[in-house]
PDB file of C-alpha atoms in Angstrom:
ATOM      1  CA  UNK A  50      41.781  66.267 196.754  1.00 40.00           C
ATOM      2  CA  UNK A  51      39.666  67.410 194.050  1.00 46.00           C
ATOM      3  CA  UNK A  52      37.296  64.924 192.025  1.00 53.00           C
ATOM      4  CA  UNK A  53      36.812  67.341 189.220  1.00 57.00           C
ATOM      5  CA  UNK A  54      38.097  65.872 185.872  1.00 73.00           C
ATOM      6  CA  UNK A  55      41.868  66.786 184.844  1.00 86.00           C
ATOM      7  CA  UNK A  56      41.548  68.999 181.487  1.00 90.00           C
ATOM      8  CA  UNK A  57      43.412  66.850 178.671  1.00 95.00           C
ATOM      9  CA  UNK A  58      45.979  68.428 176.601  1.00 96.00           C
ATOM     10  CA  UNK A  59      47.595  66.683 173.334  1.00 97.00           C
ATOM     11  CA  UNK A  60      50.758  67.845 172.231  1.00 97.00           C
ATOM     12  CA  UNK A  61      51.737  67.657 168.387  1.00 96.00           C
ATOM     13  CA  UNK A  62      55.013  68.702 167.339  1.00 95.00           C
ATOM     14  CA  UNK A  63      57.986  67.070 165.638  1.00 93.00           C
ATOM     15  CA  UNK A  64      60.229  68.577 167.604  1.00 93.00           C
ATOM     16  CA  UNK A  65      61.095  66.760 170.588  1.00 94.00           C
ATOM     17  CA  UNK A  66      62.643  69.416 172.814  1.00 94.00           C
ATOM     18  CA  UNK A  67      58.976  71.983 171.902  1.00 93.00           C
ATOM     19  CA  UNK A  68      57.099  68.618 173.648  1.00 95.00           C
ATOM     20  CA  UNK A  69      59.153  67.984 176.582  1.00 95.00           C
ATOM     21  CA  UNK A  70      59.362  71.743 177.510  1.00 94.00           C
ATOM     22  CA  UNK A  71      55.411  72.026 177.269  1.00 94.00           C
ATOM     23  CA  UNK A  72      54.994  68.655 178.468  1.00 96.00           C
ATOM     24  CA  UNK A  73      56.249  69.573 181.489  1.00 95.00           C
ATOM     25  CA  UNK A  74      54.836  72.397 182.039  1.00 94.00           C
ATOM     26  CA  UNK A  75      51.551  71.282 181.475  1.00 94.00           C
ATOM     27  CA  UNK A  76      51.614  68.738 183.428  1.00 94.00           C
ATOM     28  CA  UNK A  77      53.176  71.202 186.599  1.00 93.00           C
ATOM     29  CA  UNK A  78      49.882  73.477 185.794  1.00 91.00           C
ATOM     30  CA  UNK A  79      47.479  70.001 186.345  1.00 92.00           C
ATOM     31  CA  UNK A  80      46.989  69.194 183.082  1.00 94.00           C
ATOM     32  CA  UNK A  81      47.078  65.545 181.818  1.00 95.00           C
ATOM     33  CA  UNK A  82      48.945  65.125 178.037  1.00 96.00           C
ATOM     34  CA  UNK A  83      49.361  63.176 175.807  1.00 97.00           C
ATOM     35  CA  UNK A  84      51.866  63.617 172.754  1.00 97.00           C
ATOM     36  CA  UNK A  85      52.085  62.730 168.972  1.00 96.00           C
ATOM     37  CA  UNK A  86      55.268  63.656 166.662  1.00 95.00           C
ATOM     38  CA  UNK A  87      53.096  64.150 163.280  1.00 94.00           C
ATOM     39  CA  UNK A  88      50.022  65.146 162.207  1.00 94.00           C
ATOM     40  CA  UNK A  89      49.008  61.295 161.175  1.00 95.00           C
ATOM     41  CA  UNK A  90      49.653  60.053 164.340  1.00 96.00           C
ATOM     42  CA  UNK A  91      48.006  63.198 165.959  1.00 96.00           C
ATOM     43  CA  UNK A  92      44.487  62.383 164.543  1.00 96.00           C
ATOM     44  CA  UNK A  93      44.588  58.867 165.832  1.00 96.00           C
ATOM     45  CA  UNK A  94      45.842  59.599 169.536  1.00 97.00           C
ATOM     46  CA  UNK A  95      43.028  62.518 169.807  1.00 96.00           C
ATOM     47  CA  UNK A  96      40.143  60.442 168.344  1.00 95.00           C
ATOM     48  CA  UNK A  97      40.906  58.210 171.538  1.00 95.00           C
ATOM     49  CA  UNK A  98      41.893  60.550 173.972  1.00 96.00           C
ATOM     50  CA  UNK A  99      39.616  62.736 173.280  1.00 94.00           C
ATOM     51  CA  UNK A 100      41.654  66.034 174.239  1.00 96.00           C
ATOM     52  CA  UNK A 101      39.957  69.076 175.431  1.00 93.00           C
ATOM     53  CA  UNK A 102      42.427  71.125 173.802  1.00 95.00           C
ATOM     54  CA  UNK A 103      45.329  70.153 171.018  1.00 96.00           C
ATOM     55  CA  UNK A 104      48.367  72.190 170.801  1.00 96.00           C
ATOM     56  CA  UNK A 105      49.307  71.503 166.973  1.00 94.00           C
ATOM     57  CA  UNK A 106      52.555  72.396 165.080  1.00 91.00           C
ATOM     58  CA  UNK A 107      52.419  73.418 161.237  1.00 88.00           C
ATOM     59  CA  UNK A 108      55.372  72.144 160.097  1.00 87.00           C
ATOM     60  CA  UNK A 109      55.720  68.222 160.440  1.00 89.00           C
ATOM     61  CA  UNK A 110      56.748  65.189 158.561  1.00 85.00           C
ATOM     62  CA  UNK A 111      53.826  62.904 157.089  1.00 87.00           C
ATOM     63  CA  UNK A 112      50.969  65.634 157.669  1.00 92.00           C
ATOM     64  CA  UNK A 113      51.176  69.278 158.379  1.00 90.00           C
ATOM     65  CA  UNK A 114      49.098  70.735 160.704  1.00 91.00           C
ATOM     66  CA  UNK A 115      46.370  72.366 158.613  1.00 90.00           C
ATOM     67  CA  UNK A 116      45.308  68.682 157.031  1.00 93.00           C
ATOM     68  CA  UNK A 117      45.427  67.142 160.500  1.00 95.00           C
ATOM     69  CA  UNK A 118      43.348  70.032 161.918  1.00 92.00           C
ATOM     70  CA  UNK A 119      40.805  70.168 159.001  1.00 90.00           C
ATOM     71  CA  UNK A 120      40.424  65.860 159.969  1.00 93.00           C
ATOM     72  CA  UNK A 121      39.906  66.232 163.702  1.00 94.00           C
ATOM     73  CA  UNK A 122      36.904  68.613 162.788  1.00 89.00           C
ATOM     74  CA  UNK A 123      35.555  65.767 161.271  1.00 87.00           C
ATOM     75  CA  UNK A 124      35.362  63.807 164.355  1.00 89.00           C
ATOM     76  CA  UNK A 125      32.256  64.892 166.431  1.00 83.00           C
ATOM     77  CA  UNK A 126      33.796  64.513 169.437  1.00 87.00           C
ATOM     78  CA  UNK A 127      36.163  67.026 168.766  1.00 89.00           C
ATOM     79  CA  UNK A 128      34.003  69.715 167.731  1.00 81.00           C
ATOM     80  CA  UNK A 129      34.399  71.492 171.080  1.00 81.00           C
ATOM     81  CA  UNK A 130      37.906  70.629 170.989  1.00 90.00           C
ATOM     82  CA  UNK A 131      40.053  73.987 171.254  1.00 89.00           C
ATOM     83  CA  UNK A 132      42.986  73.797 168.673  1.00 92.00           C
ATOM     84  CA  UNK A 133      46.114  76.480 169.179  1.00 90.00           C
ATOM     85  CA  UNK A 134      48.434  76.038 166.571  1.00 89.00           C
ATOM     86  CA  UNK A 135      52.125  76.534 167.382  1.00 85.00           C
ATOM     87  CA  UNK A 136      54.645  77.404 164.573  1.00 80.00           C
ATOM     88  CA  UNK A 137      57.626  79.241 163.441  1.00 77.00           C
ATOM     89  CA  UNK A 138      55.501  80.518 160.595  1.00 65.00           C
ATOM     90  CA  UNK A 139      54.300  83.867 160.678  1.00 61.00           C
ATOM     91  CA  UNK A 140      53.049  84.382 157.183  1.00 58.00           C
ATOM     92  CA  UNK A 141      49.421  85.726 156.624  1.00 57.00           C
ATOM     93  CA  UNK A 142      48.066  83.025 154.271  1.00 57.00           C
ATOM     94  CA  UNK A 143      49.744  80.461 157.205  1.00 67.00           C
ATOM     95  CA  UNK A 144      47.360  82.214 159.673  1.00 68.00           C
ATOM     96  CA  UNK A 145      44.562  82.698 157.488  1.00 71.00           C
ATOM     97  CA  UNK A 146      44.826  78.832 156.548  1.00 77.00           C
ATOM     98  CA  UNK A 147      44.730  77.722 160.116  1.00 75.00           C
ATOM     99  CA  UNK A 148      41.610  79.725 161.112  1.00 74.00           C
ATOM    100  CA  UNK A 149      40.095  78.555 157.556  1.00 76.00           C
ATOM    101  CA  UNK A 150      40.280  75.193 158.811  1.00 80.00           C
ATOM    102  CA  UNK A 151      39.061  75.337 162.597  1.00 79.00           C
ATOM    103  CA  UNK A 152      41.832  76.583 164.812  1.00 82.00           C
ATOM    104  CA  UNK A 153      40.672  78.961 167.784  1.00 81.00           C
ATOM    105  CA  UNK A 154      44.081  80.074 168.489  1.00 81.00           C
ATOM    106  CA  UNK A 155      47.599  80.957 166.863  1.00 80.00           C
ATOM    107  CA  UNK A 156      50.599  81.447 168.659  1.00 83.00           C
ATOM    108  CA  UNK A 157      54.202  81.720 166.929  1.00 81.00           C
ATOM    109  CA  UNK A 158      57.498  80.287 168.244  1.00 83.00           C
ATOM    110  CA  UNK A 159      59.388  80.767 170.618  1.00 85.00           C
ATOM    111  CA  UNK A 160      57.091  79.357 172.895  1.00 86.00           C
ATOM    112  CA  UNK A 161      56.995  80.765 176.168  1.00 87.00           C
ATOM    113  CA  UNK A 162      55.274  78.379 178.696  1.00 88.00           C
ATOM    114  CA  UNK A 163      53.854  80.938 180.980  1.00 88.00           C
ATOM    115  CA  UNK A 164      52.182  82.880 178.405  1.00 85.00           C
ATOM    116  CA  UNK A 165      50.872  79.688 176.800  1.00 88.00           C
ATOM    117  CA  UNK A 166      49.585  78.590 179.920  1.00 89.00           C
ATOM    118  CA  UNK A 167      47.643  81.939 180.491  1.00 86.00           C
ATOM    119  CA  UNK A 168      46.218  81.714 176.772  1.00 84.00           C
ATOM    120  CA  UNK A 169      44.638  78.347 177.327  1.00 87.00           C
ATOM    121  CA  UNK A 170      43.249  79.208 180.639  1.00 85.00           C
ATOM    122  CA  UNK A 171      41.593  82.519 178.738  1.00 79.00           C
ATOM    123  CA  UNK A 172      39.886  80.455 176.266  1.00 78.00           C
ATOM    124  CA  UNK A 173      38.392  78.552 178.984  1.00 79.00           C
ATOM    125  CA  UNK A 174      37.155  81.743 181.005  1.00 75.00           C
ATOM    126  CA  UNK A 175      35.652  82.736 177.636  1.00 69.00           C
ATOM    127  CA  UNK A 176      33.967  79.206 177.222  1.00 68.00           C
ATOM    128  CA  UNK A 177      32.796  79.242 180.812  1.00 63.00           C
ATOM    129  CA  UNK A 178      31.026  82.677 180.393  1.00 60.00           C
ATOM    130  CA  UNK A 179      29.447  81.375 176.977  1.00 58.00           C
ATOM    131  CA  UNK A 180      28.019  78.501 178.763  1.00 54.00           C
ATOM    132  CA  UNK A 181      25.602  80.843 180.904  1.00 53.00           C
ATOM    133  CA  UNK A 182      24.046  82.283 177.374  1.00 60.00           C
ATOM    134  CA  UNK A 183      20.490  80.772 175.934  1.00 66.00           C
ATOM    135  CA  UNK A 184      20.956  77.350 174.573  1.00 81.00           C
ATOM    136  CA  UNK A 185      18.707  77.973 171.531  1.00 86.00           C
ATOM    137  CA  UNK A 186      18.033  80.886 169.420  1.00 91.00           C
ATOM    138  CA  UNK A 187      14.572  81.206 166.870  1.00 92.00           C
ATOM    139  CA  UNK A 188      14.891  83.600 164.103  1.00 92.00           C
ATOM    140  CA  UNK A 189      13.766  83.411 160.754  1.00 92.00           C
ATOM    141  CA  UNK A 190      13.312  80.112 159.375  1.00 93.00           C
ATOM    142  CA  UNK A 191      16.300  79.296 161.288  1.00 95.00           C
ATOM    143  CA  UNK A 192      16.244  77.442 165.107  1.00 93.00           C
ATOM    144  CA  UNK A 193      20.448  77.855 166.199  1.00 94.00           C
ATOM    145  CA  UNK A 194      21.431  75.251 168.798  1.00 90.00           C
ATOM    146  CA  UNK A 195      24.369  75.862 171.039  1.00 85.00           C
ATOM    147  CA  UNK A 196      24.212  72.242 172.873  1.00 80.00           C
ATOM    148  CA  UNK A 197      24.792  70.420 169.203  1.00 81.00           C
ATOM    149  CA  UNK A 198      26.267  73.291 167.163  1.00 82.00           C
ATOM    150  CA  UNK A 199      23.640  72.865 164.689  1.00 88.00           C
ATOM    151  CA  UNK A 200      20.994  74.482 162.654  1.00 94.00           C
ATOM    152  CA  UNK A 201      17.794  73.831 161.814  1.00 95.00           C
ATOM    153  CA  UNK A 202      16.756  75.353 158.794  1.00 94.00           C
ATOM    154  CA  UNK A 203      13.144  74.536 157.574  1.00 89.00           C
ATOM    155  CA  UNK A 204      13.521  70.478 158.774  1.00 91.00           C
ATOM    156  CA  UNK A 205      16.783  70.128 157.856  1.00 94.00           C
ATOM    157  CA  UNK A 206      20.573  69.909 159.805  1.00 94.00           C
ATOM    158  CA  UNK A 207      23.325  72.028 158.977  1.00 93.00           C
ATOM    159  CA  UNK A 208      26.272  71.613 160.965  1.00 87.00           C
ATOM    160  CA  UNK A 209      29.138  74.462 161.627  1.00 85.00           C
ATOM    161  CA  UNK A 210      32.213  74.215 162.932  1.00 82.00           C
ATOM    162  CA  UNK A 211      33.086  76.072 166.056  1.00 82.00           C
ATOM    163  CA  UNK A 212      34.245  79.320 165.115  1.00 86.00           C
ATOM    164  CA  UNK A 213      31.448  79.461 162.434  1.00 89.00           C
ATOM    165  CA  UNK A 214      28.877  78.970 164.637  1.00 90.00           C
ATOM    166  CA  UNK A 215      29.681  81.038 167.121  1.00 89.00           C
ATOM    167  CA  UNK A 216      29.734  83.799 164.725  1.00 93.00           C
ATOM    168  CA  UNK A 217      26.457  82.879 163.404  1.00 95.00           C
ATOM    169  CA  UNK A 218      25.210  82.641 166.819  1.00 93.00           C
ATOM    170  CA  UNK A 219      26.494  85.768 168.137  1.00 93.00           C
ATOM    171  CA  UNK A 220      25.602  87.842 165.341  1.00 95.00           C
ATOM    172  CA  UNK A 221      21.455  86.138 165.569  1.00 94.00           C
ATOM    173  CA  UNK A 222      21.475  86.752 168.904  1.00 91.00           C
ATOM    174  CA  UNK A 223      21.744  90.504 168.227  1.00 92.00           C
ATOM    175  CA  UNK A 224      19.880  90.690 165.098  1.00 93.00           C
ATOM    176  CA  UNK A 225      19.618  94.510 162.844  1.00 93.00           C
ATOM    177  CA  UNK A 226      22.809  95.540 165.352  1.00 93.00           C
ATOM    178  CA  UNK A 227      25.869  96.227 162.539  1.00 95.00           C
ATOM    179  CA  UNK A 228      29.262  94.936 163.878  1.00 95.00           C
ATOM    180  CA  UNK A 229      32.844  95.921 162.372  1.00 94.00           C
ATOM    181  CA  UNK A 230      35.508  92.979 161.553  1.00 91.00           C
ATOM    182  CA  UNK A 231      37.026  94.331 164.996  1.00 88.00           C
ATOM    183  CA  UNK A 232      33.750  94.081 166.974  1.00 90.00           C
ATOM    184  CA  UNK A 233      33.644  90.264 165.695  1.00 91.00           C
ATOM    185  CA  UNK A 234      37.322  89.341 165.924  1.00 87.00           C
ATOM    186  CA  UNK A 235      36.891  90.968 170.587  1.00 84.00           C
ATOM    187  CA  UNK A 236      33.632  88.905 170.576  1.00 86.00           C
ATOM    188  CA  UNK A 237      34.746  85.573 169.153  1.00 86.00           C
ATOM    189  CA  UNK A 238      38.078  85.379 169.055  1.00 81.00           C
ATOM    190  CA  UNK A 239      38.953  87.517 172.190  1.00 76.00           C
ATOM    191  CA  UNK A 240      41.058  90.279 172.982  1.00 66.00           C
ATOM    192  CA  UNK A 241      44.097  88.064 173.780  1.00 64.00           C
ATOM    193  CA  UNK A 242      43.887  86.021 170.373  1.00 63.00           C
ATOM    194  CA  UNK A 243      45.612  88.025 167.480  1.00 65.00           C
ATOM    195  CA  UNK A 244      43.562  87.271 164.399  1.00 67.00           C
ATOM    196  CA  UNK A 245      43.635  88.583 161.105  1.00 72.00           C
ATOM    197  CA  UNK A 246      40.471  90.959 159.947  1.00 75.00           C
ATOM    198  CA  UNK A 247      40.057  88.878 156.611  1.00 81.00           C
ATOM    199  CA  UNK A 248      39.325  85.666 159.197  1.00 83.00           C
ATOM    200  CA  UNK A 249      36.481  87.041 159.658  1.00 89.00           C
ATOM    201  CA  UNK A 250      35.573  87.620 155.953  1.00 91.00           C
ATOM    202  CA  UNK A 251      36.421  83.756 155.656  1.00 88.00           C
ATOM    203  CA  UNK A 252      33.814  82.535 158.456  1.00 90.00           C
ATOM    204  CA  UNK A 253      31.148  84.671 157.207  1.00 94.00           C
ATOM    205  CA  UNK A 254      31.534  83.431 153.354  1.00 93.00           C
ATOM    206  CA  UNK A 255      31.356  79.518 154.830  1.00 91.00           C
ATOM    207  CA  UNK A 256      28.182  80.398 157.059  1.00 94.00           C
ATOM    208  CA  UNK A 257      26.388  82.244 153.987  1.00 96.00           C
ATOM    209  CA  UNK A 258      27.722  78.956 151.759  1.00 94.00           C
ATOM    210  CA  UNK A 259      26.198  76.977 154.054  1.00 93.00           C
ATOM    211  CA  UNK A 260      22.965  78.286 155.163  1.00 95.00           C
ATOM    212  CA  UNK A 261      22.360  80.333 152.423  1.00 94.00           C
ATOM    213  CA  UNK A 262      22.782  84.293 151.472  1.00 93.00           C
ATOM    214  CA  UNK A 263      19.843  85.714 153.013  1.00 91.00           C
ATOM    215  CA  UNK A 264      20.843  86.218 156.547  1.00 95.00           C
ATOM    216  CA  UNK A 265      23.987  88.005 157.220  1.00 96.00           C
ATOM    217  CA  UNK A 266      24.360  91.338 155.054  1.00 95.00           C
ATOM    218  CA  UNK A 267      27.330  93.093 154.423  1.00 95.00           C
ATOM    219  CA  UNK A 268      27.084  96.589 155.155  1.00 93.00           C
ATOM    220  CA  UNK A 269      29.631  98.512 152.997  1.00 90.00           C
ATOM    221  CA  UNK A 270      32.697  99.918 154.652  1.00 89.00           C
ATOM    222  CA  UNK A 271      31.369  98.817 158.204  1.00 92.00           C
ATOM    223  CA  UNK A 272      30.857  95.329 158.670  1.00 94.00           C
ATOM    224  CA  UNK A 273      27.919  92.984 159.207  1.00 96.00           C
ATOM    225  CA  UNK A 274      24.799  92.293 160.648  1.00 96.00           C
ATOM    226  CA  UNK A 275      21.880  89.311 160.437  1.00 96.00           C
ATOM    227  CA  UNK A 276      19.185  90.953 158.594  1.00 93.00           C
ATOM    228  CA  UNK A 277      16.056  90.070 160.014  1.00 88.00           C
ATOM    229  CA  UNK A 278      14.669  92.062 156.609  1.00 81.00           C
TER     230      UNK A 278
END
């Protein structure tokens, strides 16, 4: 019998058929879960259980989604957290508004277990391979640390969210190189995550707000690039 940790799931949906069904099916795939039935109850469970990924309906009584997402970013420990947000919604600015907020994935009902199962095991193939990259990054006036998810600019801390870090960190690591919305979306996101071109727009307006304009440029009709000009 394996010693290795079981990964911990937390289920958040109002609906109780949508948790039984993925309930059990997590738990048949190894995972252990936990479950909440609203977003206010949702941030409490995770800040103890400390989930390694949250599956997180839009629509619920108390708290939708999108406010409980944007609180478990708060907590630290949840900052490497993977969030997949499950909903009947399809809408862009539903979509956009997850992403905006932290989500890494977005997945709209029906749910179908086996596919869901396959999705969360991606994002951890992806994790696994960006665990093998260089720690730390030096560029500018800026020292990027993937251990923390912070940045040191000049003395002081800024910390990013996951996705915006990652995109800050990918983009540093190949400085001068000019990558399309596309390129971005296949490198962050993944192939198997549908996201929205203008996500990208989002992330990159919060990292310039945040560290300041001088460091990713947009190059017109093509996409961007961290200008080491």
């Amino acid at each position: 019998m394996s010693d290795k940790p079981k990964i911990k799931v937390l289920v958040v949906d109002d609906e109780p058929d949508i948790v039984d069904l993925l309930t059990y099916n997590l738990k048949k795939e190894g995972y252990e879960v936990e479950t909440a039935e609203d977003g206010v109850k949702a941030v409490k469970v995770a800040s103890k259980f400390l989930p390694d990924v949250i599956l997180l309906d839009i629509m619920m009584p108390n708290q939708d989604g999108v406010e409980t997402c944007r609180q478990m970013r708060e907590i630290p420990e949840l900052k490497s957290t993977f969030i997949i947000f499950l909903t009947a919604r399809s809408e862009e600015y539903s979509e956009v508004a997850a992403f905006d907020v932290g989500a890494d994935d977005y997945i709209t009902k029906p749910i179908k277990p086996r596919a869901l199962m396959s999705r969360i095991a991606a994002l951890f193939r992806r994790e696994s391979k960006k665990d093998q990259e260089l720690t730390q990054i030096k560029i500018k006036d800026l020292i990027i640390d993937r251990t923390s998810y912070t940045i040191d600019k000049g003395g002081k801390i800024i910390t990013l969210p996951k996705k915006e870090f990652e995109l800050l960190y990918f983009l540093a690591k190949n400085p001068n190189m000019v990558f399309s919305r596309d390129d971005l979306l296949q490198n962050i996101w993944g192939a198997d995550v549908f996201v929205l071109a203008r996500t990208v727009d989002v992330h990159i307006r919060k990292v310039r707000e945040k560290i300041g304009e001088d460091y990713i440029t947009t190059v017109k009709g093509v996409g961007y690039k961290f200008d080491l000009n």
